[in-house]
Coordinates of C-alpha atoms and ligand atoms in Angstrom, one line a residue:
X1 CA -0.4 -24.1 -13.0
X2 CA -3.8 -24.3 -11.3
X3 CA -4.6 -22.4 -7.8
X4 CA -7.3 -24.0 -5.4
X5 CA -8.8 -22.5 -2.8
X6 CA -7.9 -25.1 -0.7
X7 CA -11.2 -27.5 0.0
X8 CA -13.4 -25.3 -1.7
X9 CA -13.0 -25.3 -5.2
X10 CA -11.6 -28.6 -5.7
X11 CA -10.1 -28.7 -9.7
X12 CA -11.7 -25.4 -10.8
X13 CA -9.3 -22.7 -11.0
X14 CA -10.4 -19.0 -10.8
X15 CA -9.9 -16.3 -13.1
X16 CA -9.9 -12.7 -11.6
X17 CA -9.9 -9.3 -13.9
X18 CA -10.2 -6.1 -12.1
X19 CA -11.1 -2.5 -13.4
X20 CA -10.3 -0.1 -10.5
X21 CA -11.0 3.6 -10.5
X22 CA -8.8 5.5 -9.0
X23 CA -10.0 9.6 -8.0
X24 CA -6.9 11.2 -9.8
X25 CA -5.0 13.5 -7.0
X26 CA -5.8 17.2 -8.5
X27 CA -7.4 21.0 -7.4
X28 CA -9.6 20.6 -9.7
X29 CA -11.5 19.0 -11.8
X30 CA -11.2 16.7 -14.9
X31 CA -12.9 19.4 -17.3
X32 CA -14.0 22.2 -14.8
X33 CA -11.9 24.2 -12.2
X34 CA -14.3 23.3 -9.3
X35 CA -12.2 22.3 -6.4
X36 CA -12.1 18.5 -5.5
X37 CA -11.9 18.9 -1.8
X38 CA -13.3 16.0 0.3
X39 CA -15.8 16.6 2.6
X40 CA -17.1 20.1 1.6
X41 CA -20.8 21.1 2.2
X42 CA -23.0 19.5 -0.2
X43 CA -22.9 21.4 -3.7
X44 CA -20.5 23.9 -2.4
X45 CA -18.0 22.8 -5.6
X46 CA -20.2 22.7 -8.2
X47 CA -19.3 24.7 -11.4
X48 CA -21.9 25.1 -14.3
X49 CA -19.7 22.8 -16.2
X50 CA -20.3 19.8 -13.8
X51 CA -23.9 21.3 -12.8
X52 CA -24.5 20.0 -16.1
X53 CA -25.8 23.6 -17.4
X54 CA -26.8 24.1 -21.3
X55 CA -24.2 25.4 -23.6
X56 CA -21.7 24.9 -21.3
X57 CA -18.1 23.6 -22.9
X58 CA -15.8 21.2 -20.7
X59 CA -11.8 22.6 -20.7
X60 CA -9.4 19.9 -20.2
X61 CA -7.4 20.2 -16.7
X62 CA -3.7 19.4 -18.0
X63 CA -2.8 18.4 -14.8
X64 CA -5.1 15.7 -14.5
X65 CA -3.5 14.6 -18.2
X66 CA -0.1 14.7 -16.7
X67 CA -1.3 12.1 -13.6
X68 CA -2.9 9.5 -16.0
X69 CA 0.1 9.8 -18.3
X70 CA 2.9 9.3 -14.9
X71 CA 0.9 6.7 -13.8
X72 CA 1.2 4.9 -17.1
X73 CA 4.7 5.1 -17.1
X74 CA 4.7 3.9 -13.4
X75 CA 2.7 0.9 -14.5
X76 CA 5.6 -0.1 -17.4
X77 CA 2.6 1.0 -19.5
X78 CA 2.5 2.1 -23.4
X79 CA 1.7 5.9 -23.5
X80 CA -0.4 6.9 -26.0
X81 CA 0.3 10.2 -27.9
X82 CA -3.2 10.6 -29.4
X83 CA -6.1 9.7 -27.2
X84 CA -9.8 10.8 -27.7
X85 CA -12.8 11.0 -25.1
X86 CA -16.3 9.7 -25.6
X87 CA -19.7 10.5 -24.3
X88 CA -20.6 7.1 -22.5
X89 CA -24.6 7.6 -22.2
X90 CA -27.0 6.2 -19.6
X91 CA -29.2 8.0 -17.1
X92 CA -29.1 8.6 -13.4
X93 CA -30.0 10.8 -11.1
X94 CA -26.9 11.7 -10.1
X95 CA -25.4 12.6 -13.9
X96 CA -27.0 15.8 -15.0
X97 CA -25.1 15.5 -18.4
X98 CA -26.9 12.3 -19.1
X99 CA -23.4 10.7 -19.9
X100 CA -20.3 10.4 -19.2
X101 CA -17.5 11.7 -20.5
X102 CA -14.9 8.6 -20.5
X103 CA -12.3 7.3 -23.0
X104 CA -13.4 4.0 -24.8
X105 CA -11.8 3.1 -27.9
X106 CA -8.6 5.2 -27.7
X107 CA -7.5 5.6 -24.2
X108 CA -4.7 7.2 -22.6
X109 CA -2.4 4.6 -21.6
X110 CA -2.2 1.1 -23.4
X111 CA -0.5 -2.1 -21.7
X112 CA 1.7 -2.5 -19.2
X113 CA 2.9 -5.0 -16.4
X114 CA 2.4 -4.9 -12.6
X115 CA 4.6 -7.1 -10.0
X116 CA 3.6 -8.7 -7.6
X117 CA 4.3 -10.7 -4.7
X118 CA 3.1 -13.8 -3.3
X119 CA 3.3 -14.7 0.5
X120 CA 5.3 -17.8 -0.3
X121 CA 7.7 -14.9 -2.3
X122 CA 7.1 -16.2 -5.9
X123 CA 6.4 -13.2 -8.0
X124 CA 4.1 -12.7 -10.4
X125 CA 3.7 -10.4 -13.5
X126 CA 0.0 -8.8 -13.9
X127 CA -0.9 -7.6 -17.2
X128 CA -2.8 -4.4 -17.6
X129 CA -4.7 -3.6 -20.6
X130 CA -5.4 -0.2 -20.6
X131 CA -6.0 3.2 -18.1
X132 CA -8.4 5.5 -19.3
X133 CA -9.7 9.1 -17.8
X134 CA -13.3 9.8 -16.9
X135 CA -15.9 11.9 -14.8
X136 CA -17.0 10.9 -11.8
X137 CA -20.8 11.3 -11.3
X138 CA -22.4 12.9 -8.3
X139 CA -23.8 11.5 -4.7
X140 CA -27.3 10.6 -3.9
X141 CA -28.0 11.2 0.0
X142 CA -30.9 9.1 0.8
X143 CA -30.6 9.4 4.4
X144 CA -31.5 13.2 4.8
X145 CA -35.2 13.4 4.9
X146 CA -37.5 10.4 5.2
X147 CA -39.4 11.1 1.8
X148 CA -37.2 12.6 -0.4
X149 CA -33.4 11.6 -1.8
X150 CA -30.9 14.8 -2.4
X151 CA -27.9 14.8 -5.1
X152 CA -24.7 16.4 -4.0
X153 CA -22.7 16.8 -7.2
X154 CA -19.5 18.2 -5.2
X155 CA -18.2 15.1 -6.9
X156 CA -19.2 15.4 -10.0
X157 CA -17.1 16.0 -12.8
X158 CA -13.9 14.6 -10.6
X159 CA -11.3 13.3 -12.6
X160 CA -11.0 9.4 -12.1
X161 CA -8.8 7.0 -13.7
X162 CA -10.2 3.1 -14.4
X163 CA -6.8 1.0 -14.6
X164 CA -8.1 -2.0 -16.2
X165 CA -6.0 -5.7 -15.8
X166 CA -6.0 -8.8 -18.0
X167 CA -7.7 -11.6 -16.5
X168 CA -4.6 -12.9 -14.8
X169 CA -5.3 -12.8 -11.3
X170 CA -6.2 -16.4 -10.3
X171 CA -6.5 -16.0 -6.8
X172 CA -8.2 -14.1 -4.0
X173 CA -4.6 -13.7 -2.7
X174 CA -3.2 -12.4 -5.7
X175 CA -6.1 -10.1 -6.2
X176 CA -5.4 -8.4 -3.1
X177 CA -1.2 -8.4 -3.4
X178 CA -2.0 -6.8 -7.1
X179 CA -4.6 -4.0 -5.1
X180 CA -1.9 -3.1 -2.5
X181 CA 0.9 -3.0 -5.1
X182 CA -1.2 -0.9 -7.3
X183 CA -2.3 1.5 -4.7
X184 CA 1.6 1.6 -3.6
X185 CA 3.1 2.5 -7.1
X186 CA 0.0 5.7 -7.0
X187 CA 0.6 6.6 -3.7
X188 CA 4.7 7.1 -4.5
X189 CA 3.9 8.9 -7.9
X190 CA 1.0 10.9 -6.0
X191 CA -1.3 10.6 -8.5
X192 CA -4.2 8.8 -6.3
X193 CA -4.1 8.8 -2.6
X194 CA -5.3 4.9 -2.6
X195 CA -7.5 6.0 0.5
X196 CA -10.3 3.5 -0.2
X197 CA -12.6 4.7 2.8
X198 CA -13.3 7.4 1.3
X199 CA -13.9 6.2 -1.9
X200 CA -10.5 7.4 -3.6
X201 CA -10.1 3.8 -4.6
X202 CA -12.4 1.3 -5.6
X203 CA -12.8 -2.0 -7.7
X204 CA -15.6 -3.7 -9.7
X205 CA -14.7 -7.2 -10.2
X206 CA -14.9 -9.3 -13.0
X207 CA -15.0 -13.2 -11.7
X208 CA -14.9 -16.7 -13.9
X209 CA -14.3 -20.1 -13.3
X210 CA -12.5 -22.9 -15.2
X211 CA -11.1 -26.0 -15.2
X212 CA -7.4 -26.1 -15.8
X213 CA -6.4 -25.7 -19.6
X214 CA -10.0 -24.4 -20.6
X215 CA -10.5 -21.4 -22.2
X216 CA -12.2 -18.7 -20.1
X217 CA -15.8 -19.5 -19.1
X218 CA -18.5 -16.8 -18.3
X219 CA -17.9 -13.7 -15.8
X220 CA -19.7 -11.8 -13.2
X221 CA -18.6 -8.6 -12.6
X222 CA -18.9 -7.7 -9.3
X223 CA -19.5 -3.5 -8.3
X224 CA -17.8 -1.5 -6.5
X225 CA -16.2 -3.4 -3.7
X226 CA -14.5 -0.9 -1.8
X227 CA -11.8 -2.4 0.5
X228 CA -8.6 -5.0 -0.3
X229 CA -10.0 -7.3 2.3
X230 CA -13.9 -7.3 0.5
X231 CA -12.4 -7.9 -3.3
X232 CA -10.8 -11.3 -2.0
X233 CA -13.9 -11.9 0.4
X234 CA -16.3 -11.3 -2.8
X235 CA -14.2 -13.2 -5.5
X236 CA -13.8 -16.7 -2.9
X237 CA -17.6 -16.3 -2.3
X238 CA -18.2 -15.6 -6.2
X239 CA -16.2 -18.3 -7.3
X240 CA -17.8 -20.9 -4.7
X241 CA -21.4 -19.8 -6.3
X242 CA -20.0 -20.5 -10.6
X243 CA -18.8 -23.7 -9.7
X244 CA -21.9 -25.2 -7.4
X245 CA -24.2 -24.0 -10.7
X246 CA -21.4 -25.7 -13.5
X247 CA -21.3 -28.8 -10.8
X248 CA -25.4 -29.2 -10.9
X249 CA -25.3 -28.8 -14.9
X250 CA -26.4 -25.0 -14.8
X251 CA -24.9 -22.2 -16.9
X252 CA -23.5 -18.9 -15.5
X253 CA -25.1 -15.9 -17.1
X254 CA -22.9 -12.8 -17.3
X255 CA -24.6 -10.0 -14.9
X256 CA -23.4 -7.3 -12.8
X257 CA -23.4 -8.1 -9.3
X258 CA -23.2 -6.8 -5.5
X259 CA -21.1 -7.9 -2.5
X260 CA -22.5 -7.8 0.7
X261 CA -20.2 -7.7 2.8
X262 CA -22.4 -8.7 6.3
X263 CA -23.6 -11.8 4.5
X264 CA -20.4 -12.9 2.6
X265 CA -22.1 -13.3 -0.7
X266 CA -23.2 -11.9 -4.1
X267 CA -26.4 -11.1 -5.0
X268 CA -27.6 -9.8 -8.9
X269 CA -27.7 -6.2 -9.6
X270 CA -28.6 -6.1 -12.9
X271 CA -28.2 -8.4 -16.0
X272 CA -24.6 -7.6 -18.1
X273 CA -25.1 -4.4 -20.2
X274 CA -23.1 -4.3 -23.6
X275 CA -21.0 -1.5 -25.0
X276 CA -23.5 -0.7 -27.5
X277 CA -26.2 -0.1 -24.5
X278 CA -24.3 3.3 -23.8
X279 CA -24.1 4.4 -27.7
X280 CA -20.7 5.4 -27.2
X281 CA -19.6 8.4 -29.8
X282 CA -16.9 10.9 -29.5
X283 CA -17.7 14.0 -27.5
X284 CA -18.3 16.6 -30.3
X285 CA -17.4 19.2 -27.3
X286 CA -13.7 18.0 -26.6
X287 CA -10.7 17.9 -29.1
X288 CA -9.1 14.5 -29.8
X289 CA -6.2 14.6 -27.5
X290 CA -2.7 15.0 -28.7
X291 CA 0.3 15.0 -26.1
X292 CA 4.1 15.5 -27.3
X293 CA 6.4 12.7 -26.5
X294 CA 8.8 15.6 -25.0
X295 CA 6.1 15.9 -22.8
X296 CA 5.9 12.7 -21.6
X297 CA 10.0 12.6 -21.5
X298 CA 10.0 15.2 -19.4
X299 CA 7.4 13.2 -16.7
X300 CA 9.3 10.5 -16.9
X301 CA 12.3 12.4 -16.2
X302 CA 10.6 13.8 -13.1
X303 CA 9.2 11.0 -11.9
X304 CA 9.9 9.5 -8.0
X305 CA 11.8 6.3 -7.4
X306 CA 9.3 3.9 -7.3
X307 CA 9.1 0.7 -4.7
X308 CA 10.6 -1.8 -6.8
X309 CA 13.7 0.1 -7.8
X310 CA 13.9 1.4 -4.0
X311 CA 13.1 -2.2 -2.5
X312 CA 16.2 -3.2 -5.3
X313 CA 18.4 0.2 -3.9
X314 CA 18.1 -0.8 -0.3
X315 CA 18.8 -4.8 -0.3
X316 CA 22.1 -3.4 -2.6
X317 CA 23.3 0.1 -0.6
X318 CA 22.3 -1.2 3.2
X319 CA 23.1 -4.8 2.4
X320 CA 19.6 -5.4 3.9
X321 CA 17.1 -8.7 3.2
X322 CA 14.5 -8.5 0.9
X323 CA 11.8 -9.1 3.3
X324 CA 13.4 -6.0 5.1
X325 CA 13.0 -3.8 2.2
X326 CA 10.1 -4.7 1.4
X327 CA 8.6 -3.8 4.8
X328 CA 10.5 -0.7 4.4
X329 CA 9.1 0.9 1.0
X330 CA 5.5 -0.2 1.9
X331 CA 5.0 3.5 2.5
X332 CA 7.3 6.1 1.1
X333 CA 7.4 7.6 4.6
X334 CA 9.2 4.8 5.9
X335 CA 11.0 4.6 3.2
X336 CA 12.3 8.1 3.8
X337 CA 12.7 7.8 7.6
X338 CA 14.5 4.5 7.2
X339 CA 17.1 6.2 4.7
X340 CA 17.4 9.4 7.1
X341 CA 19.0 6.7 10.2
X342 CA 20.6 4.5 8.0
X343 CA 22.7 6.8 5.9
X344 CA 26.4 6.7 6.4
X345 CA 25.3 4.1 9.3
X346 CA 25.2 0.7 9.5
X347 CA 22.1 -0.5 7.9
X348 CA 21.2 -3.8 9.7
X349 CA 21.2 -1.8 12.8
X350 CA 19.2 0.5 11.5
X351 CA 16.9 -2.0 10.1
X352 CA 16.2 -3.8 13.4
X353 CA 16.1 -0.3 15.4
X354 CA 13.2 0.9 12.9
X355 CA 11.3 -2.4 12.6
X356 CA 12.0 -3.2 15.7
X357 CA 12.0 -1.5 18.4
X358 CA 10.5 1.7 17.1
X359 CA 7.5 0.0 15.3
X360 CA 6.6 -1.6 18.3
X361 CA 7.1 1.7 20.3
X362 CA 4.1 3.0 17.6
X363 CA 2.4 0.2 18.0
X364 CA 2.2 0.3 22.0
X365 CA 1.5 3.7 21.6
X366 CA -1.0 3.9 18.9
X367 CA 1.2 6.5 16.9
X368 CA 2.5 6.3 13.2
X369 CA 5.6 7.4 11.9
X370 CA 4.2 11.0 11.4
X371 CA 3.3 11.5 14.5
X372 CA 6.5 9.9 15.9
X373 CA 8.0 10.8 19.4
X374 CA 11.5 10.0 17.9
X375 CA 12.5 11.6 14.6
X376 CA 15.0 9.8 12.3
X377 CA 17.5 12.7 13.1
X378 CA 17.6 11.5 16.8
X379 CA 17.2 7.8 16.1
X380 CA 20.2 8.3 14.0
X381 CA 22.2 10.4 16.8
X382 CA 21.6 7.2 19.3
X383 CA 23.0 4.3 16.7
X384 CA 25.8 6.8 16.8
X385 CA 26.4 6.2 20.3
X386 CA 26.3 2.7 20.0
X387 CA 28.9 2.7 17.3
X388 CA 30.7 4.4 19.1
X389 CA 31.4 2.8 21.9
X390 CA 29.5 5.2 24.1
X391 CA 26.5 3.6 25.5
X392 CA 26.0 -0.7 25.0
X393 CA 23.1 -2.1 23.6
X394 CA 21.3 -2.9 26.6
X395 CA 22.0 0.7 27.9
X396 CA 20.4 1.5 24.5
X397 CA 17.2 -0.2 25.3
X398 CA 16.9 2.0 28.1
X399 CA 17.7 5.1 25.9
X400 CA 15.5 5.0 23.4
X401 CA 12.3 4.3 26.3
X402 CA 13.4 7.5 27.6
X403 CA 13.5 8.9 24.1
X404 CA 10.0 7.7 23.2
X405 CA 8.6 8.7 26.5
X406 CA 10.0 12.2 26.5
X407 CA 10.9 13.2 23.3
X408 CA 14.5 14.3 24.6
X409 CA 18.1 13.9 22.7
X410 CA 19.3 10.6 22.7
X411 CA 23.0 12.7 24.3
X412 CA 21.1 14.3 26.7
X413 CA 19.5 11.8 28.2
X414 CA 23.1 9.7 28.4
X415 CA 24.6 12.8 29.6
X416 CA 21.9 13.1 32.4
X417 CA 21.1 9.8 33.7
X418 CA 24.7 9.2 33.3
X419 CA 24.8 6.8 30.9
X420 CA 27.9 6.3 29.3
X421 CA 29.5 3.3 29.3
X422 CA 32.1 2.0 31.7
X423 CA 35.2 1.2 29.9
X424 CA 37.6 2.0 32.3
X425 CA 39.1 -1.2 33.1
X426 CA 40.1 -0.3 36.8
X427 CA 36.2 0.2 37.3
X428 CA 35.2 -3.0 36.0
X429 CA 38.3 -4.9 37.6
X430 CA 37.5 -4.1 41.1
X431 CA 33.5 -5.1 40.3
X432 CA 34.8 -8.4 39.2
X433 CA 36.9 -8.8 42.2
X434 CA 34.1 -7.3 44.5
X435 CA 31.5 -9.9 43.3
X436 CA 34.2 -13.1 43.0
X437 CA 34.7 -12.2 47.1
X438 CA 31.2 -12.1 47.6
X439 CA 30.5 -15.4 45.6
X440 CA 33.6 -17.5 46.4
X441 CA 31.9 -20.6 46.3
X442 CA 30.6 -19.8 43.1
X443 CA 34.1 -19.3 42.1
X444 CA 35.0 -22.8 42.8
X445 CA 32.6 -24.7 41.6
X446 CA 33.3 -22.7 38.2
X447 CA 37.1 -23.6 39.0
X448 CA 36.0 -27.3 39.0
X449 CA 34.8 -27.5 35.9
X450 CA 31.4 -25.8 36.1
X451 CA 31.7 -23.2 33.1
X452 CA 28.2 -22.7 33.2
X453 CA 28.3 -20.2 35.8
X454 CA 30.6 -18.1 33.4
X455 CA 26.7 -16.1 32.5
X456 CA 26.4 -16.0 36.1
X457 CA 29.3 -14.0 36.6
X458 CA 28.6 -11.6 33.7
X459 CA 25.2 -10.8 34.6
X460 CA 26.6 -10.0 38.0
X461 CA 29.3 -7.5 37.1
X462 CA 26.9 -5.9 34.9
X463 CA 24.6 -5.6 37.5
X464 CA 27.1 -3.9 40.1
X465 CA 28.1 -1.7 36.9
X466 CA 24.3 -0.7 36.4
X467 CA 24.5 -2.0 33.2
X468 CA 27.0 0.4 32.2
X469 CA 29.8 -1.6 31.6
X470 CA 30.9 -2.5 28.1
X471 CA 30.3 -5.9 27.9
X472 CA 33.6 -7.1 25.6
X473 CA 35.6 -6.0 28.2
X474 CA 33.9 -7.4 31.5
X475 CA 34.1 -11.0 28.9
X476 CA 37.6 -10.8 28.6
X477 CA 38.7 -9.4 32.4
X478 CA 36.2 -12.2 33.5
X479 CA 37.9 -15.1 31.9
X480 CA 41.3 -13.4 33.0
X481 CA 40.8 -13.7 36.4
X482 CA 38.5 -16.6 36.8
X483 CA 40.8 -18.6 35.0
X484 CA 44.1 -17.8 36.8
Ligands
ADP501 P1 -16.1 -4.8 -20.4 O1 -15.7 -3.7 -21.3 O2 -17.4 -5.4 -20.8 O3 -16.1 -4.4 -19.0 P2 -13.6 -6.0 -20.8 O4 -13.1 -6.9 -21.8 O5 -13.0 -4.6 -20.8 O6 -15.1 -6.0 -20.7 O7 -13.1 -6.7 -19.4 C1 -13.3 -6.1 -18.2 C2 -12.5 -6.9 -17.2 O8 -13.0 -8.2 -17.1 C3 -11.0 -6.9 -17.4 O9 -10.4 -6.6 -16.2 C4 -10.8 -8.3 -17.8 O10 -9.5 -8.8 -17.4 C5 -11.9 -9.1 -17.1 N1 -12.2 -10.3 -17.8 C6 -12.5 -10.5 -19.1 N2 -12.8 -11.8 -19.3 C7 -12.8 -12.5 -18.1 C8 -13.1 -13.8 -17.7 N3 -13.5 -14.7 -18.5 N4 -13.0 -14.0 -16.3 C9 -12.6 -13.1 -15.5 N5 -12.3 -11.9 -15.8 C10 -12.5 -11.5 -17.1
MG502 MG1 -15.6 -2.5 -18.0

């Protein structure tokens, strides 16, 4: 199989790996227990520890052991009982330490899978190879003073995880379907908030081209791209540059590059550094880590539903499409609000109420579902009232504008603007035979064969009942009488 970006890359086929790092969703931090607020003033969560003081000893934060280790399981992923941490070194203004401490040889988590979906709805497996913990490093501020740079280190010392993936990706599409699944499965376990503006998520990727049935050519890793829509913007513009040089006869070198985003294009950073530049060794401060498979049985155990198994739930308990569900588990919150009106309900209504009519109430509005003018309680109440008879679903249109406008009870606003449906048959008999006097010529030219007008007649009684009238029963007194 061979994917083209149509026009552009002709019979090359791209190869995509991505490493993201992910800020793992904790107080504190990965070896101090400086809190990892965002936003705080600058070195305002700084501990010795992460200040990079001497003779200071880095404490492992359990917690932040317990979030690599769920979000291994949530990526299908081989947990690994014995782990160790190394000292990766290099220098930089913003690491005091003058290393990192990061997991190399024996990390955390080993390989897993990740799903995903194409557009065209052919899914795909993505391989990952392995999820390690590390230390974030601090922040340079260059824009303070027009002389002088400033480090913040409030970051510093933040627990990260870099979820790395086999070089399986082979599209900017698929890049960015395997980014938003990824961020989904984290954002459902709550072990990263996936919020990439603010740098909670972020991906350096690792670009090749090739032409079908080769083995892998030369990659470029590209830093630190920073939104879903960059990564696929980076790796078409990447991929466009390998092939021109292979087309004129040149050779890719493997370097470390930069998007910019305002021109569309890559430029060099610096040329590829090897492992051995960093002179990896175990950290002589930290224990090799050991975790107890009871441990990890009891995360597992307490783990959420995730969005496949959910997406799987919903088609099966709400006998809902696939398409649906899907749009439904994108976020857990719609998830849960979608579950709150459709249980014990009919689900397709639900479905088209939520995706429907009350998305595009959000939309219109600028709101999201948490700051929703109707709860799922109350969207719930008014599909009751359909169901049962007690308002139509035109009537329910108007109902549920009041209840986004207001805020009210779906009852109470029936109840006030006196709403309920007509299903008194003597009501709706004498508005049929008030509007078949009124439109007797109408009346026979339907009588002659013009059955047309049968709409006509309909959207008349229902206009002299205000809409009210249930409109099964104003179908079948219609016929009744216009047929005698
Ligand atoms: P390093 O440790 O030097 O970063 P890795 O082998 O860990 O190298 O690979 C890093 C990333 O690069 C992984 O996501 C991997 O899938 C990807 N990758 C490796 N080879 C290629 C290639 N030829 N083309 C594209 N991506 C690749
Ligand atoms: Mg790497």
């Amino acid at each position: 199989m061979s994917y083209t970006i149509e026009g552009k890359t002709g019979i090359w086929e791209i190869v995509v790996g991505l490493e993201v790092h992910a800020q793992i969703v904790s107080n504190s931090k990965l070896f101090s227990g400086a809190s990892t607020r965002f936003g705080g003033e600058p070195n305002s969560q700084v501990s010795l520890v992460d200040a990079a003081f001497p003779g200071m000893l880095p404490v492992i934060n359990k917690e932040c052991v317990a979030q690599a280790v769920r979000t291994g399981l949530g990526l299908n992923a081989r947990i690994n009982l014995q782990s160790r941490f190394d000292r990766k070194n290099y220098f930089y203004a913003d690491l005091p330490q003058g290393y990192q401490i990061s997991q190399f040889e024996y990390p955390i988590v080993g390989e897993g899978t990740v799903e995903i979906e194409l557009q065209n709805g052919e899914t795909r497996q993505i391989g990952i190879t392995r999820l390690h913990m590390e230390q974030d490093a601090g922040k340079l501020l260059h824009d303070q003073d027009p002389s002088r740079s400033f480090v913040d280190l409030n970051r510093s010392g933040i627990a990260l995880m870099e979820i790395v993936s086999e070089p399986d990706i082979r599209a900017p599409e698929e890049a960015g379907a395997y980014l938003r699944k990824l961020r989904q499965i984290l954002r459902y376990l709550g072990t990263c908030d996936g919020n990439m503006e603010e740098g909670s998520m972020r991906a350096d990727v690792n670009v090749s081209v090739r032409k079908a049935g080769e083995p892998f050519r030369t990659r470029c890793e590209i830093k630190n791209v920073n939104s879903i829509r960059f990564v696929m913007q980076a790796i078409e513009a990447e991929a466009v540059r390998q092939i021109e040089i292979w087309e004129n006869g040149g050779e890719v070198d493997q370097e470390t590059r930069l998007f910019d985003a305002a021109r569309g294009e890559t430029r060099t950073m610096r040329s590829k550094e090897d492992a051995h530049d960093y002179r990896y060794f175990p950290d002589p401060d930290l224990l090799p880590l050991v975790i107890e498979q009871s441990w990890v049985d009891e995360l597992k155990k307490a783990l959420p539903e995730l969005p496949d198994a959910k997406r799987a739930r919903f088609q099966q308990e709400y006998g809902i499409t696939s398409y649906d569900a899907g749009v439904l588990v994108a976020e857990q919150i719609t998830a849960d609000f979608f579950e709150t009106v459709a249980k014990g309900r009919d689900g397709k209504l639900a479905v088209t109420w939520v995706t429907g009519d009350l998305f595009a109430a959000l939309n219109r509005t600028s709101r999201t579902l948490e700051d929703s003018p109707v709860s799922a309680a109350s969207l719930g109440k008014m599909l009751d009232l359909i169901t049962d008879g007690t308002i139509n679903g035109k009537i329910a249109k108007d109902v549920f504008e009041t209840m986004v406008e207001t805020g009210d009870e779906p009852e109470d606003i029936v109840e006030k603007k006196g709403l309920k449906q007509v299903t008194d048959t003597g009501v709706i008999d004498t508005a049929i035979d008030d509007i078949m006097t009124k439109h007797a010529d109408k009346v026979a030219e339907y009588r002659s064969g013009k059955d047309k007008l049968f709409g006509f007649f309909v959207g008349q009684v229902m206009k002299e009942t205000k809409g009210k009238a249930n409109p099964a029963l104003v179908n079948e007194a219609l016929k009744a009488k216009l047929d005698q």
